[in-house]
PDB file of N, CA, C and O in Angstrom:
ATOM      1  N   UNK A 809      10.500  -4.193   5.057  1.00 51.00           N
ATOM      2  CA  UNK A 809       9.958  -4.676   3.887  1.00 51.00           C
ATOM      3  C   UNK A 809       8.559  -3.973   3.684  1.00 51.00           C
ATOM      4  O   UNK A 809       7.820  -3.341   2.626  1.00 51.00           O
ATOM      5  N   UNK A 810       7.497  -4.348   4.084  1.00 72.00           N
ATOM      6  CA  UNK A 810       6.146  -4.128   3.792  1.00 72.00           C
ATOM      7  C   UNK A 810       5.999  -2.016   4.426  1.00 72.00           C
ATOM      8  O   UNK A 810       4.668  -1.798   4.327  1.00 72.00           O
ATOM      9  N   UNK A 811       6.933  -2.080   5.252  1.00 79.00           N
ATOM     10  CA  UNK A 811       7.198  -0.144   5.099  1.00 79.00           C
ATOM     11  C   UNK A 811       6.911   0.302   3.908  1.00 79.00           C
ATOM     12  O   UNK A 811       6.065   1.327   3.697  1.00 79.00           O
ATOM     13  N   UNK A 812       7.214  -0.403   2.943  1.00 84.00           N
ATOM     14  CA  UNK A 812       7.327   0.575   1.815  1.00 84.00           C
ATOM     15  C   UNK A 812       6.007   0.351   1.550  1.00 84.00           C
ATOM     16  O   UNK A 812       5.702   1.348   0.675  1.00 84.00           O
ATOM     17  N   UNK A 813       5.206  -0.764   1.696  1.00 82.00           N
ATOM     18  CA  UNK A 813       4.068  -0.590   1.050  1.00 82.00           C
ATOM     19  C   UNK A 813       2.805   0.213   1.533  1.00 82.00           C
ATOM     20  O   UNK A 813       2.144   0.521   1.209  1.00 82.00           O
ATOM     21  N   UNK A 814       2.935   0.280   3.053  1.00 84.00           N
ATOM     22  CA  UNK A 814       2.638   0.884   4.151  1.00 84.00           C
ATOM     23  C   UNK A 814       2.550   2.290   3.527  1.00 84.00           C
ATOM     24  O   UNK A 814       1.152   3.529   3.447  1.00 84.00           O
ATOM     25  N   UNK A 815       4.163   2.582   3.062  1.00 89.00           N
ATOM     26  CA  UNK A 815       3.981   4.072   2.539  1.00 89.00           C
ATOM     27  C   UNK A 815       3.372   4.667   1.621  1.00 89.00           C
ATOM     28  O   UNK A 815       2.963   5.555   0.893  1.00 89.00           O
ATOM     29  N   UNK A 816       3.305   3.642   0.739  1.00 92.00           N
ATOM     30  CA  UNK A 816       2.448   3.458  -0.711  1.00 92.00           C
ATOM     31  C   UNK A 816       1.394   3.614  -0.616  1.00 92.00           C
ATOM     32  O   UNK A 816       0.782   4.721  -1.744  1.00 92.00           O
ATOM     33  N   UNK A 817       0.633   3.329   0.300  1.00 91.00           N
ATOM     34  CA  UNK A 817      -1.040   3.579   0.566  1.00 91.00           C
ATOM     35  C   UNK A 817      -1.273   4.926   1.167  1.00 91.00           C
ATOM     36  O   UNK A 817      -2.232   5.474   0.214  1.00 91.00           O
ATOM     37  N   UNK A 818      -0.358   5.245   1.706  1.00 91.00           N
ATOM     38  CA  UNK A 818      -0.309   6.496   2.386  1.00 91.00           C
ATOM     39  C   UNK A 818      -0.073   7.923   1.321  1.00 91.00           C
ATOM     40  O   UNK A 818      -0.974   8.754   1.206  1.00 91.00           O
ATOM     41  N   UNK A 819       0.745   7.395   0.364  1.00 95.00           N
ATOM     42  CA  UNK A 819       0.768   8.389  -0.820  1.00 95.00           C
ATOM     43  C   UNK A 819      -0.001   8.269  -1.542  1.00 95.00           C
ATOM     44  O   UNK A 819      -0.790   9.319  -2.157  1.00 95.00           O
ATOM     45  N   UNK A 820      -0.587   7.202  -2.072  1.00 95.00           N
ATOM     46  CA  UNK A 820      -1.713   6.868  -3.029  1.00 95.00           C
ATOM     47  C   UNK A 820      -2.830   8.021  -2.732  1.00 95.00           C
ATOM     48  O   UNK A 820      -3.601   9.036  -3.079  1.00 95.00           O
ATOM     49  N   UNK A 821      -2.829   8.059  -1.024  1.00 94.00           N
ATOM     50  CA  UNK A 821      -4.186   8.771  -1.031  1.00 94.00           C
ATOM     51  C   UNK A 821      -4.119  10.426  -1.091  1.00 94.00           C
ATOM     52  O   UNK A 821      -5.086  11.049  -1.366  1.00 94.00           O
ATOM     53  N   UNK A 822      -2.576  10.698  -0.821  1.00 95.00           N
ATOM     54  CA  UNK A 822      -2.201  11.951  -0.818  1.00 95.00           C
ATOM     55  C   UNK A 822      -2.179  12.463  -2.673  1.00 95.00           C
ATOM     56  O   UNK A 822      -2.655  13.909  -2.369  1.00 95.00           O
ATOM     57  N   UNK A 823      -1.801  11.978  -3.124  1.00 96.00           N
ATOM     58  CA  UNK A 823      -2.110  12.082  -4.490  1.00 96.00           C
ATOM     59  C   UNK A 823      -3.289  12.006  -4.957  1.00 96.00           C
ATOM     60  O   UNK A 823      -3.772  12.688  -5.788  1.00 96.00           O
ATOM     61  N   UNK A 824      -4.537  11.349  -4.698  1.00 96.00           N
ATOM     62  CA  UNK A 824      -5.465  11.130  -5.106  1.00 96.00           C
ATOM     63  C   UNK A 824      -6.084  12.381  -4.898  1.00 96.00           C
ATOM     64  O   UNK A 824      -6.766  13.583  -5.179  1.00 96.00           O
ATOM     65  N   UNK A 825      -5.728  13.442  -3.718  1.00 96.00           N
ATOM     66  CA  UNK A 825      -6.124  14.140  -2.924  1.00 96.00           C
ATOM     67  C   UNK A 825      -5.643  15.516  -3.807  1.00 96.00           C
ATOM     68  O   UNK A 825      -6.641  15.978  -4.416  1.00 96.00           O
ATOM     69  N   UNK A 826      -4.526  15.252  -4.700  1.00 97.00           N
ATOM     70  CA  UNK A 826      -4.119  15.906  -5.430  1.00 97.00           C
ATOM     71  C   UNK A 826      -4.511  16.247  -6.569  1.00 97.00           C
ATOM     72  O   UNK A 826      -4.528  17.067  -7.303  1.00 97.00           O
ATOM     73  N   UNK A 827      -5.362  14.880  -7.357  1.00 97.00           N
ATOM     74  CA  UNK A 827      -5.699  14.979  -8.734  1.00 97.00           C
ATOM     75  C   UNK A 827      -4.671  14.547  -9.388  1.00 97.00           C
ATOM     76  O   UNK A 827      -5.392  13.870 -10.548  1.00 97.00           O
ATOM     77  N   UNK A 828      -3.891  13.918  -8.573  1.00 97.00           N
ATOM     78  CA  UNK A 828      -2.893  12.733  -9.852  1.00 97.00           C
ATOM     79  C   UNK A 828      -2.966  11.593  -9.745  1.00 97.00           C
ATOM     80  O   UNK A 828      -2.021  10.611  -9.323  1.00 97.00           O
ATOM     81  N   UNK A 829      -4.003  11.123 -10.698  1.00 96.00           N
ATOM     82  CA  UNK A 829      -4.495   9.886 -10.507  1.00 96.00           C
ATOM     83  C   UNK A 829      -3.632   9.196 -11.181  1.00 96.00           C
ATOM     84  O   UNK A 829      -3.591   7.705 -10.844  1.00 96.00           O
ATOM     85  N   UNK A 830      -2.877   9.081 -12.070  1.00 97.00           N
ATOM     86  CA  UNK A 830      -1.625   8.528 -12.602  1.00 97.00           C
ATOM     87  C   UNK A 830      -0.693   8.311 -11.441  1.00 97.00           C
ATOM     88  O   UNK A 830      -0.120   6.883 -11.676  1.00 97.00           O
ATOM     89  N   UNK A 831      -0.301   9.062 -11.038  1.00 97.00           N
ATOM     90  CA  UNK A 831       0.922   8.862  -9.868  1.00 97.00           C
ATOM     91  C   UNK A 831      -0.109   7.615  -8.427  1.00 97.00           C
ATOM     92  O   UNK A 831       0.641   7.412  -8.018  1.00 97.00           O
ATOM     93  N   UNK A 832      -1.340   8.331  -8.185  1.00 96.00           N
ATOM     94  CA  UNK A 832      -1.852   7.258  -7.493  1.00 96.00           C
ATOM     95  C   UNK A 832      -2.308   6.005  -8.077  1.00 96.00           C
ATOM     96  O   UNK A 832      -1.999   5.470  -6.963  1.00 96.00           O
ATOM     97  N   UNK A 833      -2.321   5.494  -8.810  1.00 97.00           N
ATOM     98  CA  UNK A 833      -2.677   4.389  -9.408  1.00 97.00           C
ATOM     99  C   UNK A 833      -1.572   3.708  -9.159  1.00 97.00           C
ATOM    100  O   UNK A 833      -0.931   2.249  -9.364  1.00 97.00           O
ATOM    101  N   UNK A 834      -0.044   4.067  -9.672  1.00 97.00           N
ATOM    102  CA  UNK A 834       1.579   3.907  -9.438  1.00 97.00           C
ATOM    103  C   UNK A 834       1.492   3.509  -7.856  1.00 97.00           C
ATOM    104  O   UNK A 834       2.033   2.289  -7.599  1.00 97.00           O
ATOM    105  N   UNK A 835       1.080   4.326  -7.231  1.00 96.00           N
ATOM    106  CA  UNK A 835       1.841   4.033  -5.546  1.00 96.00           C
ATOM    107  C   UNK A 835       0.256   2.811  -5.178  1.00 96.00           C
ATOM    108  O   UNK A 835       0.760   2.302  -4.355  1.00 96.00           O
ATOM    109  N   UNK A 836      -0.610   2.655  -5.694  1.00 94.00           N
ATOM    110  CA  UNK A 836      -1.855   1.665  -5.220  1.00 94.00           C
ATOM    111  C   UNK A 836      -1.151   0.498  -5.810  1.00 94.00           C
ATOM    112  O   UNK A 836      -1.380  -0.175  -5.133  1.00 94.00           O
ATOM    113  N   UNK A 837      -0.559   0.419  -7.083  1.00 95.00           N
ATOM    114  CA  UNK A 837       0.049  -0.615  -7.526  1.00 95.00           C
ATOM    115  C   UNK A 837       1.291  -0.959  -6.422  1.00 95.00           C
ATOM    116  O   UNK A 837       1.176  -2.129  -6.320  1.00 95.00           O
ATOM    117  N   UNK A 838       1.937  -0.212  -6.341  1.00 93.00           N
ATOM    118  CA  UNK A 838       2.992  -0.619  -4.806  1.00 93.00           C
ATOM    119  C   UNK A 838       2.683  -0.925  -3.862  1.00 93.00           C
ATOM    120  O   UNK A 838       3.212  -2.419  -3.345  1.00 93.00           O
ATOM    121  N   UNK A 839       1.284  -0.471  -3.619  1.00 90.00           N
ATOM    122  CA  UNK A 839       0.910  -0.906  -1.970  1.00 90.00           C
ATOM    123  C   UNK A 839       0.123  -2.489  -1.958  1.00 90.00           C
ATOM    124  O   UNK A 839       0.663  -3.013  -1.553  1.00 90.00           O
ATOM    125  N   UNK A 840      -0.460  -2.970  -3.414  1.00 92.00           N
ATOM    126  CA  UNK A 840      -0.834  -3.834  -3.411  1.00 92.00           C
ATOM    127  C   UNK A 840       0.460  -4.998  -3.316  1.00 92.00           C
ATOM    128  O   UNK A 840      -0.589  -6.318  -3.437  1.00 92.00           O
ATOM    129  N   UNK A 841       1.640  -4.988  -3.493  1.00 91.00           N
ATOM    130  CA  UNK A 841       2.113  -5.977  -3.812  1.00 91.00           C
ATOM    131  C   UNK A 841       2.477  -6.257  -2.693  1.00 91.00           C
ATOM    132  O   UNK A 841       3.171  -7.453  -2.483  1.00 91.00           O
ATOM    133  N   UNK A 842       1.665  -5.767  -1.336  1.00 84.00           N
ATOM    134  CA  UNK A 842       2.360  -6.346  -0.063  1.00 84.00           C
ATOM    135  C   UNK A 842       1.681  -7.787  -0.234  1.00 84.00           C
ATOM    136  O   UNK A 842       1.534  -8.952   0.593  1.00 84.00           O
ATOM    137  N   UNK A 843       0.159  -7.795  -1.166  1.00 84.00           N
ATOM    138  CA  UNK A 843      -0.360  -9.188  -1.349  1.00 84.00           C
ATOM    139  C   UNK A 843       0.415 -10.318  -1.298  1.00 84.00           C
ATOM    140  O   UNK A 843       0.139 -11.508  -1.205  1.00 84.00           O
ATOM    141  N   UNK A 844       1.545 -10.075  -2.371  1.00 86.00           N
ATOM    142  CA  UNK A 844       2.461 -11.221  -2.851  1.00 86.00           C
ATOM    143  C   UNK A 844       3.629 -11.359  -2.049  1.00 86.00           C
ATOM    144  O   UNK A 844       4.351 -12.468  -2.458  1.00 86.00           O
ATOM    145  N   UNK A 845       3.661 -10.899  -0.988  1.00 82.00           N
ATOM    146  CA  UNK A 845       4.905 -11.445   0.069  1.00 82.00           C
ATOM    147  C   UNK A 845       4.877 -12.776   0.472  1.00 82.00           C
ATOM    148  O   UNK A 845       3.581 -12.669   0.833  1.00 82.00           O
ATOM    149  N   UNK A 846       5.879 -13.153   0.425  1.00 84.00           N
ATOM    150  CA  UNK A 846       5.856 -14.628   0.833  1.00 84.00           C
ATOM    151  C   UNK A 846       7.060 -15.223   2.032  1.00 84.00           C
ATOM    152  O   UNK A 846       7.716 -14.047   2.378  1.00 84.00           O
ATOM    153  N   UNK A 847       6.650 -15.775   3.248  1.00 77.00           N
ATOM    154  CA  UNK A 847       7.392 -16.002   3.948  1.00 77.00           C
ATOM    155  C   UNK A 847       7.270 -15.617   5.071  1.00 77.00           C
ATOM    156  O   UNK A 847       6.055 -14.468   5.179  1.00 77.00           O
ATOM    157  N   UNK A 848       7.862 -15.135   6.128  1.00 72.00           N
ATOM    158  CA  UNK A 848       7.632 -14.346   7.277  1.00 72.00           C
ATOM    159  C   UNK A 848       8.595 -13.228   6.959  1.00 72.00           C
ATOM    160  O   UNK A 848       9.284 -12.782   6.642  1.00 72.00           O
ATOM    161  N   UNK A 849       7.441 -12.566   7.150  1.00 63.00           N
ATOM    162  CA  UNK A 849       7.493 -10.605   7.061  1.00 63.00           C
ATOM    163  C   UNK A 849       7.581 -10.152   8.697  1.00 63.00           C
ATOM    164  O   UNK A 849       6.350 -10.319   9.536  1.00 63.00           O
ATOM    165  N   UNK A 850       8.876  -9.099   8.559  1.00 61.00           N
ATOM    166  CA  UNK A 850       8.416  -8.745   9.921  1.00 61.00           C
ATOM    167  C   UNK A 850       7.898  -7.517   9.806  1.00 61.00           C
ATOM    168  O   UNK A 850       8.604  -6.145   8.983  1.00 61.00           O
ATOM    169  N   UNK A 851       7.070  -6.769  10.587  1.00 56.00           N
ATOM    170  CA  UNK A 851       6.986  -5.239  10.149  1.00 56.00           C
ATOM    171  C   UNK A 851       7.595  -4.189  11.542  1.00 56.00           C
ATOM    172  O   UNK A 851       7.067  -3.381  10.996  1.00 56.00           O
ATOM    173  N   UNK A 852       8.269  -5.058  11.682  1.00 58.00           N
ATOM    174  CA  UNK A 852       9.313  -3.451  12.502  1.00 58.00           C
ATOM    175  C   UNK A 852       8.685  -3.083  13.569  1.00 58.00           C
ATOM    176  O   UNK A 852       8.913  -2.010  14.456  1.00 58.00           O
ATOM    177  N   UNK A 853       7.209  -3.576  14.041  1.00 57.00           N
ATOM    178  CA  UNK A 853       6.956  -3.143  15.618  1.00 57.00           C
ATOM    179  C   UNK A 853       5.841  -2.058  15.220  1.00 57.00           C
ATOM    180  O   UNK A 853       4.819  -1.751  15.397  1.00 57.00           O
ATOM    181  N   UNK A 854       5.935  -0.805  14.789  1.00 54.00           N
ATOM    182  CA  UNK A 854       5.639  -0.110  14.571  1.00 54.00           C
ATOM    183  C   UNK A 854       4.480   0.175  13.479  1.00 54.00           C
ATOM    184  O   UNK A 854       3.677   1.181  13.665  1.00 54.00           O
ATOM    185  N   UNK A 855       4.604  -0.468  12.718  1.00 54.00           N
ATOM    186  CA  UNK A 855       3.473  -0.525  11.344  1.00 54.00           C
ATOM    187  C   UNK A 855       3.528  -1.646  11.237  1.00 54.00           C
ATOM    188  O   UNK A 855       4.535  -2.991  11.025  1.00 54.00           O
ATOM    189  N   UNK A 856       1.829  -2.062  10.614  1.00 56.00           N
ATOM    190  CA  UNK A 856       1.508  -3.367  10.611  1.00 56.00           C
ATOM    191  C   UNK A 856       0.531  -3.550   9.366  1.00 56.00           C
ATOM    192  O   UNK A 856      -0.724  -3.161   9.787  1.00 56.00           O
ATOM    193  N   UNK A 857       1.230  -3.234   8.489  1.00 54.00           N
ATOM    194  CA  UNK A 857       0.438  -2.998   7.018  1.00 54.00           C
ATOM    195  C   UNK A 857       0.627  -4.682   6.191  1.00 54.00           C
ATOM    196  O   UNK A 857       1.725  -4.605   5.768  1.00 54.00           O
ATOM    197  N   UNK A 858      -0.418  -5.018   6.235  1.00 54.00           N
ATOM    198  CA  UNK A 858      -0.289  -6.191   5.182  1.00 54.00           C
ATOM    199  C   UNK A 858      -1.326  -6.271   3.762  1.00 54.00           C
ATOM    200  O   UNK A 858      -2.036  -7.284   3.425  1.00 54.00           O
ATOM    201  N   UNK A 859      -2.003  -4.641   4.051  1.00 57.00           N
ATOM    202  CA  UNK A 859      -3.174  -5.195   2.644  1.00 57.00           C
ATOM    203  C   UNK A 859      -4.765  -4.930   2.813  1.00 57.00           C
ATOM    204  O   UNK A 859      -5.793  -4.679   2.431  1.00 57.00           O
ATOM    205  N   UNK A 860      -4.706  -5.995   4.179  1.00 60.00           N
ATOM    206  CA  UNK A 860      -5.703  -6.183   5.147  1.00 60.00           C
ATOM    207  C   UNK A 860      -7.390  -5.096   5.082  1.00 60.00           C
ATOM    208  O   UNK A 860      -8.327  -5.638   4.937  1.00 60.00           O
ATOM    209  N   UNK A 861      -6.716  -4.106   5.393  1.00 55.00           N
ATOM    210  CA  UNK A 861      -7.446  -3.109   5.728  1.00 55.00           C
ATOM    211  C   UNK A 861      -7.473  -1.759   4.683  1.00 55.00           C
ATOM    212  O   UNK A 861      -8.034  -0.597   5.221  1.00 55.00           O
ATOM    213  N   UNK A 862      -6.735  -2.272   3.951  1.00 54.00           N
ATOM    214  CA  UNK A 862      -6.726  -1.060   2.488  1.00 54.00           C
ATOM    215  C   UNK A 862      -7.611  -1.482   1.810  1.00 54.00           C
ATOM    216  O   UNK A 862      -7.864  -2.257   1.397  1.00 54.00           O
ATOM    217  N   UNK A 863      -8.318  -0.050   1.283  1.00 54.00           N
ATOM    218  CA  UNK A 863      -9.344   0.211   0.073  1.00 54.00           C
ATOM    219  C   UNK A 863      -8.839  -0.164  -1.444  1.00 54.00           C
ATOM    220  O   UNK A 863      -9.569  -0.279  -1.908  1.00 54.00           O
ATOM    221  N   UNK A 864      -7.199  -0.676  -1.278  1.00 50.00           N
ATOM    222  CA  UNK A 864      -6.848  -0.813  -2.937  1.00 50.00           C
ATOM    223  C   UNK A 864      -7.196  -2.522  -2.704  1.00 50.00           C
ATOM    224  O   UNK A 864      -6.989  -2.906  -3.778  1.00 50.00           O
ATOM    225  N   UNK A 865      -7.662  -3.248  -1.708  1.00 47.00           N
ATOM    226  CA  UNK A 865      -7.793  -4.856  -2.041  1.00 47.00           C
ATOM    227  C   UNK A 865      -9.702  -4.735  -1.916  1.00 47.00           C
ATOM    228  O   UNK A 865      -9.815  -5.879  -2.329  1.00 47.00           O
ATOM    229  N   UNK A 866     -10.029  -3.864  -1.879  1.00 46.00           N
ATOM    230  CA  UNK A 866     -11.654  -4.141  -1.330  1.00 46.00           C
ATOM    231  C   UNK A 866     -12.292  -4.366  -3.454  1.00 46.00           C
ATOM    232  O   UNK A 866     -11.844  -3.630  -3.559  1.00 46.00           O
ATOM    233  N   UNK A 867     -13.395  -4.909  -3.240  1.00 43.00           N
ATOM    234  CA  UNK A 867     -13.719  -4.867  -4.512  1.00 43.00           C
ATOM    235  C   UNK A 867     -14.773  -3.694  -4.562  1.00 43.00           C
ATOM    236  O   UNK A 867     -15.704  -3.146  -3.619  1.00 43.00           O
ATOM    237  N   UNK A 868     -14.926  -2.909  -5.745  1.00 38.00           N
ATOM    238  CA  UNK A 868     -15.980  -1.609  -5.690  1.00 38.00           C
ATOM    239  C   UNK A 868     -17.187  -2.153  -6.473  1.00 38.00           C
ATOM    240  O   UNK A 868     -17.249  -2.870  -7.228  1.00 38.00           O
TER     241      UNK A 868
END
């Protein structure tokens, strides 16, 4: 489940680099949904994305 959010964060960075700000914002919105997950979340071992290290959750 959180893999989708981590992939969206990486996608947002790529889209920002391409200058596609609308698509970048959509990907950031998807990545930010990780903050709304409840219960026990299994990250699959190789990916640990919870949003805490993402610049999408920092204040500017």
